[in-house]
Amino acid sequence: MPAQNAQVLFPVNVDGPFDYEVPYGMEIVPGDFVFAPIGQQMKLGVVWGLQPAEDGRSLKPLAQKKSCPSLPPIMLKFVDWTARYNCASPGMVLRMVMSSYKALEPSPVVTHFRPSGNTDLRLTAARQIILDKGGPFPARASEIAERAGVSAGVVRGFAEIGGLLAESLPVDQAFQIPDPDQEGLDLSAGQRDAAEKLIAIQKKPGFSVSLLDGVTGSGKTEVYFEAAAEALKQGGQVLVLVPEIALTQAGMKRFEARFGAVPAPWHSALGDAERRRVWREVASGRAKLVVGARSALYLPYPNLQLTVVDEEHDTSYKQEEGVIYNARDMAVVRAMLSKQSVILASATPTLESLVNARMGRYNHIVLPERPGAITLPDIDLVDLKDHPPEKGDFLSEPIIEAAWTALSRGEQAMFYLNRRGYAPLIICRHCGDKLKSPDTDSWLVEHKKTGRAICHQTGFSMRMPKVCPSCHAEDSLTSVGPGVERIAEEAARHFPEARIEILSSDTSGNPEMIRQRMARMEQGEIDILVGTQMVVKGHNFPNLTFVGVVDGDLSLVGGDPRAGERTYQTLVQVAGRAGRADKSGHALIQTHQPQHEALQALAAGDRERFIAAELSMREMLGLPPYGRLAGVVVSGPDVKRTEDLAHKFVSLAPRAEGIEILGPSEPPLARLRGRFRRRILIQANAGIDLSAYMRNWRQRMKVPSKYRLHVDIDPQSFM
Ligand SMILES: [Zn+2]
């Protein structure tokens, strides 16, 4: 065999692979894990490519091939694509893929025991009990001991004389195999029709994207289950991406009910042992059904046949730190590279996906019905100029009355406000100072329940001060504006008899607490739920018939070009909580801007009108999907130097037609965790390869240490 060189990519912040000599006799292929020297260290990397050795070029040799399965070839392409598109380091993308080093080792083993069937042994009473009560076998010594009420030493002693046989079993068990033929839920005619279409698409080989578009409660999950069943029948792997917050036990139970097997889970809170188990089982192809948050996309599936992105509009698919990417978009890329199919599901699809569907690039599958329900709720606007709440209050007369009506019928009501805590702002009446986070340009939020003032950007928290930190006046601090705690307090005044609870990420702490509160709401043990964003993620409250949106204007302000769309999506999802099964619902939205197009279209129940207005506005301004955006954030410890760097970067921009550069400017979060920030926005015509442009530009500047420059392709956050 002629001498070869190997390119090896390491999971570190580098621009590409390094070259090594392949030692004589070492057989490797791309995707193999190898140890190779980098600086003074020996590091684990992945063979990215092989080439005939060049004469006269002397390279360090690879140290060793790791004996473990290699990465599937598709993952190499996917890493490169992700890095190129998002202007990220391929090494850092590989690091996302290598998320469990322990998964590269075989599972640890544990000794199990089972009866040997040897009848020649003298059985003491304790040994007889082990045989009678120690099962089911095989089991660990400790399990047998506990069931039999003896010590583990007695169990081991029995094994030593031959009464029990010991065997080593892997700690990491395989996942149950999902059964696609198990009977699903009864589908309505409309659902059946949509499911048939998706099954037909799944049967055709090759790349496809389908937008599954249906109002809240139309049964999208049951419909994509059928496409998943088809992919499983073909022997492939299926990945269902869901927003992290929807990864509750209740959510997993639906998969179990349909496929008779618990899916492999993947999310940020997974422990090391479970992480290692899932990674290894996915890599081997044995885990057939994975349900996970966005990073589950970077597990090494050798045979992925279908990816479902549920709630495709959800902003949590965008990773904002480290490698900045949008898992929804990367799922489509992954499918394109491996020629498989993707389903994007949503009640409120993004305009980008809708336009792709209308242009025929995506299959558009619409679920028009809401089985069992009469209609979507009636949505009305409450103009706060005409119906101002009482002084110091935030709930207007019409909202209070509508809630009364629901409660008097024995039904439930919900007040929605996407603001945690008691008040978003604490101000001193004496000197006018606002309480700010010490190292971040963000106001502290009062949390009355815990008696603390908290920064929601960084998690900084302090006891609510008794005196003003600036002027030291006593009892001068006053709370401005509403948070969910304050709305709950106000609701308790209006509805003294009602059982009122708050649902937000800090009142409810962990996912299990959230699940319990959801269950109480579902079972009618709560009359009024006051909730944040948390409540909009696809939960079923059959007896909830009224939703009051406290501040419909909240997300209409700010520099985010998708603000109108976000407001529309959120309000549709919130209003969609009202009225399920056999009861019709009603939603009221309080607003200072009743003329806003998003709110008007919402009140009219006219999605088409909203989409048309929003699209024509975006077309006029050249915003996505008619143009492309990239964001750049420059940050560092010194304000002047950060500003200078941002200006210098702008001056280095390559000249190109159809590109407009805005900024640098001071973003709303001009300081975060002690670092100053400047933002640059790049707007490009639709046909331009903005990733290539940004990559070229980025390479023109070396950023000094302690300073950072992040490129964000298709930014979702403008903070
Ligand atoms: Zn003061």
XYZ file of C-alpha atoms and ligand atoms in Angstrom:
720
model
C 0.000 0.000 0.000
C 1.400 3.443 -0.887
C 2.150 5.814 1.986
C -0.790 7.940 3.044
C -1.452 11.156 4.856
C -4.513 11.627 7.036
C -6.352 14.843 7.747
C -7.557 14.826 11.329
C -10.124 17.188 12.800
C -10.000 17.774 16.546
C -12.942 18.931 18.672
C -11.312 22.281 19.421
C -11.604 25.814 18.088
C -9.665 25.374 14.829
C -10.494 26.266 11.242
C -9.929 22.795 9.834
C -8.157 19.444 10.003
C -4.398 18.918 10.498
C -2.226 16.597 8.391
C -0.489 13.496 9.753
C 1.413 10.593 8.344
C -0.385 7.263 8.532
C 2.113 4.813 10.064
C 2.859 1.705 8.036
C 0.331 -1.019 8.789
C -2.343 1.208 10.330
C -5.583 0.807 8.409
C -7.918 3.732 8.695
C -10.874 5.222 6.868
C -12.525 8.655 7.172
C -14.679 8.752 10.276
C -12.269 6.696 12.385
C -11.370 8.028 15.807
C -7.598 8.399 16.217
C -5.110 9.722 18.739
C -2.586 12.146 17.340
C -0.072 14.603 18.787
C -1.140 18.229 18.875
C 1.419 20.470 20.542
C 2.663 18.609 23.596
C -0.571 16.689 23.966
C -2.044 13.515 22.582
C -5.581 14.264 21.505
C -8.533 12.303 20.211
C -9.747 13.429 16.798
C -11.551 12.112 13.741
C -10.000 11.167 10.390
C -11.523 13.663 7.972
C -9.780 12.572 4.775
C -6.926 10.513 3.319
C -4.432 11.436 0.605
C -1.370 9.855 -0.951
C 1.702 11.067 0.930
C 3.625 13.900 -0.756
C 7.307 13.368 -1.316
C 9.594 15.411 0.831
C 6.889 16.542 3.231
C 7.584 15.317 6.712
C 4.621 14.986 9.036
C 4.130 13.681 12.529
C 2.634 10.199 12.507
C -0.760 9.296 13.952
C -0.288 7.666 17.340
C -3.088 5.157 17.468
C -6.449 4.227 16.094
C -9.097 4.022 18.763
C -10.959 0.764 18.718
C -14.542 1.899 18.512
C -17.090 2.301 15.722
C -16.304 5.180 13.367
C -18.500 8.207 12.685
C -20.894 7.628 9.786
C -19.635 9.420 6.611
C -22.741 11.618 6.579
C -21.650 13.195 9.881
C -18.409 14.428 8.320
C -20.327 16.192 5.580
C -22.856 17.518 8.063
C -20.164 18.957 10.341
C -18.501 20.695 7.374
C -21.808 22.049 6.123
C -22.875 23.332 9.538
C -19.526 25.056 10.028
C -19.487 26.645 6.581
C -23.074 27.854 6.668
C -22.888 29.326 10.168
C -19.325 30.709 9.868
C -18.311 28.476 12.757
C -15.186 26.467 13.474
C -15.544 22.874 12.161
C -13.731 21.716 15.302
C -16.381 23.301 17.504
C -19.137 21.638 15.466
C -17.324 18.311 15.854
C -17.265 19.007 19.582
C -21.092 19.133 19.545
C -21.063 15.719 17.829
C -18.551 14.234 20.305
C -20.857 14.923 23.213
C -20.008 11.763 25.140
C -16.462 10.375 25.146
C -17.589 7.506 27.337
C -19.932 6.383 24.571
C -16.831 5.417 22.571
C -16.037 2.744 25.169
C -18.099 -0.406 25.561
C -20.731 -0.211 28.258
C -19.448 -0.885 31.771
C -20.638 -4.260 33.034
C -22.244 -5.370 36.236
C -22.488 -8.896 37.644
C -25.921 -10.496 37.657
C -26.874 -13.786 39.291
C -29.390 -16.458 38.480
C -30.106 -19.913 39.991
C -27.795 -22.627 38.677
C -30.340 -25.393 39.084
C -27.742 -27.450 40.978
C -29.816 -29.730 43.235
C -26.907 -31.400 45.057
C -26.369 -28.426 47.322
C -27.399 -28.272 50.924
C -29.889 -25.445 51.137
C -29.872 -23.419 54.334
C -33.008 -21.433 55.130
C -31.388 -18.248 53.836
C -30.396 -19.894 50.540
C -33.884 -21.309 50.098
C -35.320 -17.799 50.561
C -32.919 -16.489 47.905
C -34.337 -19.004 45.440
C -37.935 -18.398 46.497
C -38.017 -14.645 46.848
C -34.815 -13.282 45.277
C -36.177 -13.184 41.700
C -36.897 -12.165 39.044
C -33.490 -13.362 37.833
C -30.977 -12.458 36.591
C -30.439 -9.624 39.059
C -27.674 -7.819 40.926
C -26.617 -9.231 44.298
C -28.003 -6.146 46.034
C -31.406 -6.501 44.365
C -31.641 -10.203 45.216
C -30.539 -9.504 48.789
C -33.166 -6.841 49.244
C -35.992 -8.968 47.903
C -34.939 -12.001 49.947
C -34.228 -10.022 53.110
C -30.675 -11.344 53.406
C -27.299 -9.651 53.088
C -25.534 -9.317 49.723
C -22.728 -11.386 51.257
C -25.089 -14.359 51.624
C -26.038 -14.020 47.944
C -22.386 -13.981 46.864
C -21.575 -16.881 49.178
C -24.354 -18.924 47.597
C -22.885 -18.122 44.174
C -19.413 -19.226 45.330
C -20.600 -22.720 46.213
C -22.390 -22.982 42.853
C -26.009 -22.287 43.802
C -26.124 -19.178 41.650
C -24.427 -18.510 38.331
C -22.748 -15.144 37.835
C -22.769 -13.384 34.484
C -21.575 -9.981 33.347
C -24.261 -7.836 31.766
C -23.837 -4.364 30.275
C -25.020 -1.489 32.468
C -26.282 0.424 29.440
C -29.310 -1.449 28.231
C -30.593 -1.233 24.682
C -33.732 0.808 24.129
C -36.969 -1.015 23.472
C -37.726 -1.474 19.798
C -40.708 0.666 18.795
C -43.516 -1.237 17.138
C -44.827 0.693 14.127
C -47.706 -1.745 13.662
C -49.185 -1.111 17.066
C -52.627 0.440 16.745
C -52.585 4.245 16.815
C -55.319 6.600 17.900
C -58.428 6.870 15.772
C -57.824 9.565 13.200
C -60.500 11.830 11.788
C -61.008 11.887 8.024
C -58.859 15.005 7.659
C -56.091 13.577 9.807
C -56.181 10.268 7.983
C -55.887 12.105 4.682
C -52.857 14.102 5.873
C -51.263 10.979 7.340
C -51.714 9.122 4.036
C -49.957 11.943 2.190
C -47.023 11.879 4.603
C -46.799 8.082 4.371
C -46.736 8.282 0.568
C -43.917 10.865 0.744
C -42.040 8.687 3.217
C -42.312 5.724 0.847
C -40.635 7.647 -1.968
C -36.866 7.556 -1.647
C -34.972 10.837 -1.621
C -34.949 14.240 -0.018
C -38.207 15.980 0.833
C -39.495 18.606 3.224
C -43.136 18.682 4.291
C -44.774 21.486 6.195
C -47.511 20.045 8.407
C -49.667 23.015 9.097
C -52.619 22.776 11.440
C -54.255 24.845 14.156
C -53.590 24.080 17.817
C -55.272 20.853 18.791
C -55.723 19.602 15.230
C -53.809 16.412 15.998
C -50.486 17.096 14.272
C -48.659 14.726 16.612
C -50.903 11.769 15.788
C -50.479 12.530 12.087
C -46.677 12.667 12.084
C -46.652 9.507 14.220
C -47.946 7.710 11.127
C -45.056 8.987 8.994
C -42.681 7.934 11.782
C -44.281 4.482 11.793
C -43.632 4.206 8.064
C -39.965 5.192 8.483
C -39.600 2.629 11.276
C -41.161 -0.052 9.062
C -38.436 0.685 6.528
C -35.933 -0.122 9.262
C -34.711 3.461 9.619
C -34.123 5.699 12.575
C -36.523 8.514 13.429
C -35.690 11.732 15.233
C -38.383 13.981 16.653
C -37.124 17.388 17.738
C -39.260 19.231 20.259
C -38.685 22.452 22.198
C -36.724 21.520 25.327
C -39.578 22.572 27.566
C -41.974 20.119 25.902
C -39.755 17.160 26.863
C -41.924 16.200 29.805
C -42.861 12.735 30.965
C -46.368 13.373 29.702
C -44.976 14.195 26.262
C -42.883 11.008 26.196
C -45.914 8.952 27.246
C -47.643 9.759 23.948
C -44.775 8.143 22.041
C -44.881 5.155 24.351
C -48.621 4.792 23.854
C -48.273 4.840 20.073
C -45.167 2.688 19.625
C -45.173 0.529 22.761
C -41.631 1.617 23.593
C -40.046 4.458 25.499
C -38.044 6.556 22.994
C -34.409 7.456 23.584
C -34.421 10.932 25.140
C -31.839 13.681 24.524
C -31.703 17.041 26.282
C -29.366 19.283 28.236
C -30.291 17.890 31.659
C -29.423 14.294 30.743
C -26.909 12.690 33.139
C -23.551 11.303 31.970
C -24.642 7.664 32.090
C -27.816 8.258 30.072
C -25.927 10.476 27.612
C -23.358 7.747 27.017
C -26.091 5.145 26.594
C -28.119 7.189 24.090
C -25.075 8.221 22.037
C -23.791 4.649 21.746
C -27.207 3.200 20.939
C -27.842 5.867 18.298
C -24.385 5.371 16.750
C -24.938 1.615 16.532
C -28.289 2.154 14.829
C -30.065 0.172 17.550
C -31.924 3.185 18.982
C -34.703 3.598 16.442
C -36.706 6.448 17.898
C -35.086 9.512 19.464
C -37.028 12.398 20.973
C -34.875 15.325 21.876
C -34.049 18.998 22.055
C -32.121 20.731 19.260
C -28.717 19.139 19.965
C -30.183 15.670 19.277
C -29.679 16.590 15.620
C -25.915 16.171 16.099
C -26.064 12.568 17.323
C -24.321 10.160 14.891
C -27.309 8.419 13.263
C -26.071 5.916 10.678
C -29.535 5.437 9.192
C -31.780 8.418 9.833
C -34.871 8.178 7.642
C -37.091 10.885 9.043
C -36.651 14.003 11.154
C -39.676 15.769 12.580
C -39.276 19.323 13.847
C -42.308 19.872 16.060
C -43.302 23.509 16.698
C -40.904 24.527 13.935
C -41.506 28.219 14.657
C -40.183 27.884 18.212
C -37.269 30.216 18.957
C -35.586 27.627 21.182
C -34.353 25.844 18.042
C -31.839 28.614 17.662
C -28.666 28.023 19.655
C -27.360 31.453 20.631
C -24.054 30.516 22.268
C -20.996 28.584 21.110
C -21.800 27.387 17.594
C -24.711 29.616 16.611
C -27.140 27.594 14.493
C -30.829 27.011 13.922
C -31.693 23.332 14.396
C -34.804 23.691 12.221
C -32.709 24.814 9.237
C -29.890 22.381 9.949
C -32.417 19.509 10.106
C -33.362 20.350 6.521
C -29.669 20.396 5.541
C -29.037 17.072 7.277
C -31.928 15.555 5.332
C -30.678 16.998 2.053
C -27.211 15.512 2.598
C -28.501 12.050 3.460
C -31.449 12.172 1.040
C -34.182 11.600 3.567
C -37.304 13.420 4.658
C -38.182 16.135 7.115
C -41.533 17.177 8.523
C -41.850 20.691 9.937
C -44.956 20.845 12.110
C -46.600 23.956 13.506
C -49.880 25.671 14.200
C -48.153 28.929 13.327
C -45.461 28.174 10.753
C -42.769 30.762 10.160
C -43.189 32.927 7.098
C -40.006 31.396 5.681
C -41.522 27.916 5.793
C -44.857 29.126 4.435
C -43.192 30.835 1.493
C -41.137 27.702 0.781
C -44.359 25.696 0.799
C -46.128 28.140 -1.505
C -43.220 28.184 -3.936
C -43.489 24.396 -4.099
C -40.125 23.760 -2.469
C -41.889 22.097 0.480
C -44.933 19.840 0.434
C -47.726 21.706 2.147
C -50.025 19.525 4.198
C -52.802 21.408 5.901
C -54.893 20.028 8.733
C -58.003 22.152 8.619
C -60.059 20.534 11.308
C -60.041 20.718 15.008
C -61.581 17.367 15.925
C -64.297 17.591 18.517
C -64.020 21.336 18.877
C -66.527 23.727 17.423
C -64.174 26.425 16.183
C -61.079 28.329 17.163
C -61.899 30.709 20.005
C -63.495 34.065 19.323
C -60.785 36.641 19.642
C -61.528 40.277 20.475
C -59.307 43.238 21.168
C -59.731 45.438 24.217
C -58.550 48.970 23.505
C -56.913 50.109 26.737
C -57.734 53.742 25.882
C -61.447 52.900 26.048
C -61.174 50.480 28.957
C -58.386 51.648 31.248
C -57.846 49.397 34.279
C -58.330 50.934 37.747
C -55.388 53.014 38.906
C -52.473 50.738 39.783
C -54.206 47.734 38.208
C -53.610 45.927 34.940
C -56.786 43.972 34.239
C -59.508 45.852 32.380
C -63.232 45.548 33.032
C -64.001 43.379 29.954
C -61.314 40.840 30.895
C -62.530 40.596 34.473
C -66.121 40.140 33.335
C -65.266 37.467 30.788
C -63.300 35.562 33.419
C -66.307 35.812 35.763
C -68.549 34.362 33.091
C -66.250 31.368 32.586
C -65.857 30.716 36.318
C -69.588 31.013 36.950
C -70.150 28.220 34.426
C -67.675 26.041 36.322
C -65.044 26.531 33.639
C -61.450 27.768 33.856
C -59.761 31.024 32.891
C -56.209 31.990 32.110
C -54.377 35.312 32.219
C -51.354 35.433 29.984
C -48.398 37.738 30.433
C -44.898 36.956 29.295
C -43.217 38.554 32.279
C -41.896 36.599 35.197
C -41.800 37.855 38.746
C -43.802 40.634 40.357
C -42.696 43.766 38.543
C -40.279 44.259 35.660
C -38.872 47.469 37.055
C -37.950 48.792 40.510
C -37.633 52.554 40.688
C -36.772 54.972 43.523
C -39.496 57.591 44.039
C -36.975 59.830 45.745
C -34.079 59.999 43.223
C -35.641 58.317 40.189
C -32.933 55.652 39.955
C -33.802 52.266 38.478
C -32.332 49.133 40.047
C -29.902 47.613 37.588
C -27.823 44.491 37.418
C -24.264 45.361 38.544
C -22.448 44.245 35.370
C -25.232 44.108 32.786
C -27.482 46.699 31.162
C -30.625 45.079 32.408
C -33.177 46.113 35.003
C -33.687 43.993 38.068
C -37.059 42.294 38.310
C -38.828 42.177 41.639
C -39.845 38.695 42.798
C -42.142 39.106 45.765
C -42.516 35.423 46.592
C -38.799 35.010 47.203
C -38.214 38.614 48.332
C -35.444 39.067 45.758
C -34.487 41.341 42.887
C -33.288 39.246 39.956
C -31.564 39.890 36.620
C -33.234 37.673 34.019
C -30.288 38.012 31.636
C -27.565 36.678 33.912
C -29.370 35.200 36.901
C -27.804 37.781 39.266
C -29.960 38.017 42.370
C -30.037 39.996 45.626
C -32.428 40.512 48.550
C -34.873 43.338 47.869
C -33.107 46.312 49.487
C -34.935 48.291 52.199
C -33.260 51.548 51.223
C -32.428 52.933 47.796
C -28.892 51.836 46.853
C -28.247 55.271 45.264
C -29.749 57.909 47.599
C -30.314 55.717 50.666
C -33.885 56.995 51.065
C -36.030 54.598 53.116
C -39.149 52.919 51.721
C -38.714 54.794 48.464
C -38.455 51.811 46.128
C -41.569 51.188 44.124
C -42.540 48.470 41.649
C -43.454 49.530 38.144
C -45.412 47.450 35.665
C -46.891 43.984 35.908
C -45.342 40.540 36.179
C -47.273 37.300 36.646
C -47.039 37.491 40.447
C -48.647 40.918 40.415
C -51.410 39.800 38.052
C -52.094 36.822 40.330
C -52.324 39.229 43.281
C -54.761 41.429 41.380
C -56.795 38.402 40.270
C -57.043 37.279 43.905
C -58.659 40.630 44.757
C -61.241 40.302 41.999
C -61.839 36.579 42.521
C -61.364 35.946 46.245
C -62.938 32.486 46.074
C -60.975 31.250 43.077
C -58.032 28.886 43.200
C -55.299 30.853 41.444
C -51.862 29.567 40.495
C -48.879 30.885 38.563
C -47.030 28.999 35.870
C -43.671 30.425 34.877
C -40.158 29.071 34.707
C -39.095 30.354 38.116
C -42.237 29.703 40.125
C -42.369 26.180 38.850
C -38.692 25.320 39.032
C -38.111 21.940 37.502
C -39.959 20.152 34.674
C -41.606 17.775 37.119
C -43.178 20.665 39.068
C -44.393 22.160 35.822
C -45.907 18.845 34.860
C -47.702 18.597 38.206
C -49.144 22.074 37.877
C -50.252 21.291 34.328
C -51.913 18.129 35.608
C -53.758 20.071 38.336
C -54.987 22.535 35.706
C -56.055 19.645 33.475
C -57.976 18.011 36.339
C -59.784 21.225 37.195
C -58.034 21.835 40.522
C -57.107 25.365 39.433
C -59.676 28.020 38.487
C -57.394 30.733 37.170
C -53.947 30.086 35.782
C -51.641 33.069 35.425
C -48.901 32.111 33.031
C -45.948 33.157 30.928
C -44.649 31.718 27.647
C -44.513 28.437 29.511
C -48.233 27.823 28.990
C -48.210 28.115 25.211
C -46.308 24.916 24.495
C -49.062 22.569 23.419
C -50.841 21.557 26.587
C -54.393 20.358 26.756
C -56.757 22.040 29.183
C -60.207 20.744 28.257
C -62.130 22.997 30.651
C -60.279 26.231 29.892
C -62.665 28.484 27.991
C -61.360 32.003 28.540
C -57.917 33.463 27.910
C -57.098 37.082 28.739
C -53.900 38.448 27.237
C -52.736 41.164 29.645
C -50.255 42.895 27.359
C -50.745 42.217 23.675
C -48.247 44.947 22.777
C -45.270 43.556 24.611
C -43.392 42.106 21.677
C -44.512 44.583 19.023
C -41.797 47.002 20.031
C -38.045 46.717 19.508
C -35.759 46.287 16.526
C -36.677 42.706 15.760
C -38.027 42.395 12.198
C -39.952 39.298 13.266
C -41.662 41.052 16.188
C -45.061 41.140 14.481
C -44.799 37.509 13.485
C -43.742 36.455 17.006
C -46.629 38.339 18.546
C -49.007 36.727 16.129
C -47.604 33.233 16.756
C -47.670 33.607 20.525
C -51.141 35.073 20.641
C -52.543 32.384 18.344
C -50.989 29.718 20.548
C -52.221 31.377 23.732
C -55.716 31.993 22.401
C -55.712 28.425 21.112
C -55.619 27.203 24.720
C -59.214 28.308 25.120
C -61.979 25.916 24.187
C -61.259 22.289 23.509
C -63.274 19.169 23.087
C -66.906 20.258 23.305
C -66.660 23.799 24.674
C -66.056 26.868 22.588
C -63.528 29.380 23.787
C -63.120 33.116 24.024
C -59.986 35.223 24.102
C -59.517 38.923 24.824
C -56.329 40.807 24.060
C -55.605 44.079 25.869
C -53.700 46.520 23.697
C -52.726 50.154 23.190
C -52.359 49.527 19.456
C -55.642 47.976 18.296
C -54.843 49.104 14.741
C -51.702 46.950 14.507
C -51.929 44.580 11.554
C -50.953 41.500 13.582
C -53.660 42.160 16.155
C -56.311 43.082 13.575
C -55.694 39.890 11.638
C -55.767 37.901 14.836
C -59.093 39.385 15.898
C -60.508 38.673 12.468
C -59.254 35.082 12.712
C -57.668 35.736 9.343
C -54.231 34.206 9.042
C -54.100 34.903 5.306
C -54.538 38.599 5.910
C -51.766 38.672 8.461
C -49.422 36.706 6.217
C -50.160 38.905 3.213
C -49.545 42.116 5.150
C -46.384 40.824 6.776
C -44.978 39.443 3.524
C -45.544 42.648 1.594
C -43.835 44.602 4.370
C -40.857 42.223 4.321
C -40.638 42.299 0.544
C -40.561 46.078 0.610
C -37.813 46.114 3.224
C -35.866 43.206 1.732
C -36.186 41.164 4.914
C -36.352 37.351 5.078
C -37.618 35.416 3.187
C -37.022 38.067 0.459
C -33.573 38.920 1.647
C -31.041 37.548 4.051
C -29.714 38.802 7.366
C -26.582 38.232 9.368
C -25.693 39.705 12.721
C -22.285 40.407 14.182
C -21.681 41.011 17.866
C -18.332 42.418 18.974
C -17.756 42.269 22.715
C -14.988 42.962 25.169
C -13.999 44.384 28.548
C -13.311 47.971 27.399
C -16.067 50.099 25.896
C -13.849 52.295 23.690
C -11.806 49.391 22.370
C -14.965 47.374 21.654
C -16.411 50.306 19.734
C -13.144 50.758 17.779
C -12.959 47.076 16.912
C -16.525 47.126 15.630
C -15.739 50.136 13.405
C -12.545 48.531 12.193
C -14.426 45.375 11.288
C -16.973 47.359 9.286
C -14.131 49.121 7.411
C -12.758 45.715 6.380
C -16.008 44.579 4.738
C -15.478 43.150 1.241
C -17.120 45.267 -1.444
C -20.098 43.513 -2.965
C -23.293 44.352 -4.775
C -26.557 43.802 -2.929
C -25.091 43.975 0.573
C -25.961 46.642 3.083
C -24.164 47.058 6.380
C -25.917 48.765 9.285
C -24.025 49.832 12.350
C -22.110 49.307 14.520
C -24.725 50.335 17.019
C -25.390 49.959 20.694
C -27.830 47.073 21.239
C -30.470 47.029 24.023
C -28.094 44.831 26.006
C -25.080 47.099 25.631
C -23.324 45.405 28.523
C -23.637 41.761 29.519
C -21.756 40.125 32.407
C -19.292 42.989 32.435
C -18.608 42.845 28.692
C -19.490 45.736 26.422
C -21.293 44.859 23.208
C -21.767 46.396 19.767
C -23.957 45.032 17.034
C -23.659 45.106 13.241
C -26.499 44.040 10.987
C -25.883 42.831 7.448
C -28.717 42.748 4.969
C -28.244 40.928 1.666
C -30.266 40.310 -1.467
C -31.869 36.891 -1.630
C -29.503 35.404 -4.227
C -26.317 36.160 -2.303
C -24.319 33.446 -0.525
C -24.205 35.400 2.695
C -22.343 32.635 4.560
C -19.462 32.776 2.072
C -19.416 36.563 2.202
C -19.323 36.609 5.992
C -16.626 33.931 6.117
C -14.436 35.931 3.771
C -15.020 39.086 5.803
C -14.426 37.385 9.139
C -11.025 36.102 7.955
C -9.822 39.661 7.323
C -9.641 40.524 10.998
C -7.707 39.058 13.882
C -9.552 39.640 17.115
C -7.330 40.408 20.118
C -7.555 38.115 23.131
C -10.322 38.966 25.622
C -12.357 40.351 22.701
C -14.848 38.328 20.725
C -16.557 38.577 17.383
C -19.568 36.377 16.751
C -21.224 35.930 13.391
C -24.877 34.963 13.517
C -26.407 33.880 10.204
C -30.148 34.575 10.104
C -30.263 36.094 13.597
C -33.338 35.606 15.759
C -32.211 37.789 18.629
C -31.443 41.482 18.298
C -30.671 42.145 21.963
Zn -33.090 56.757 45.466
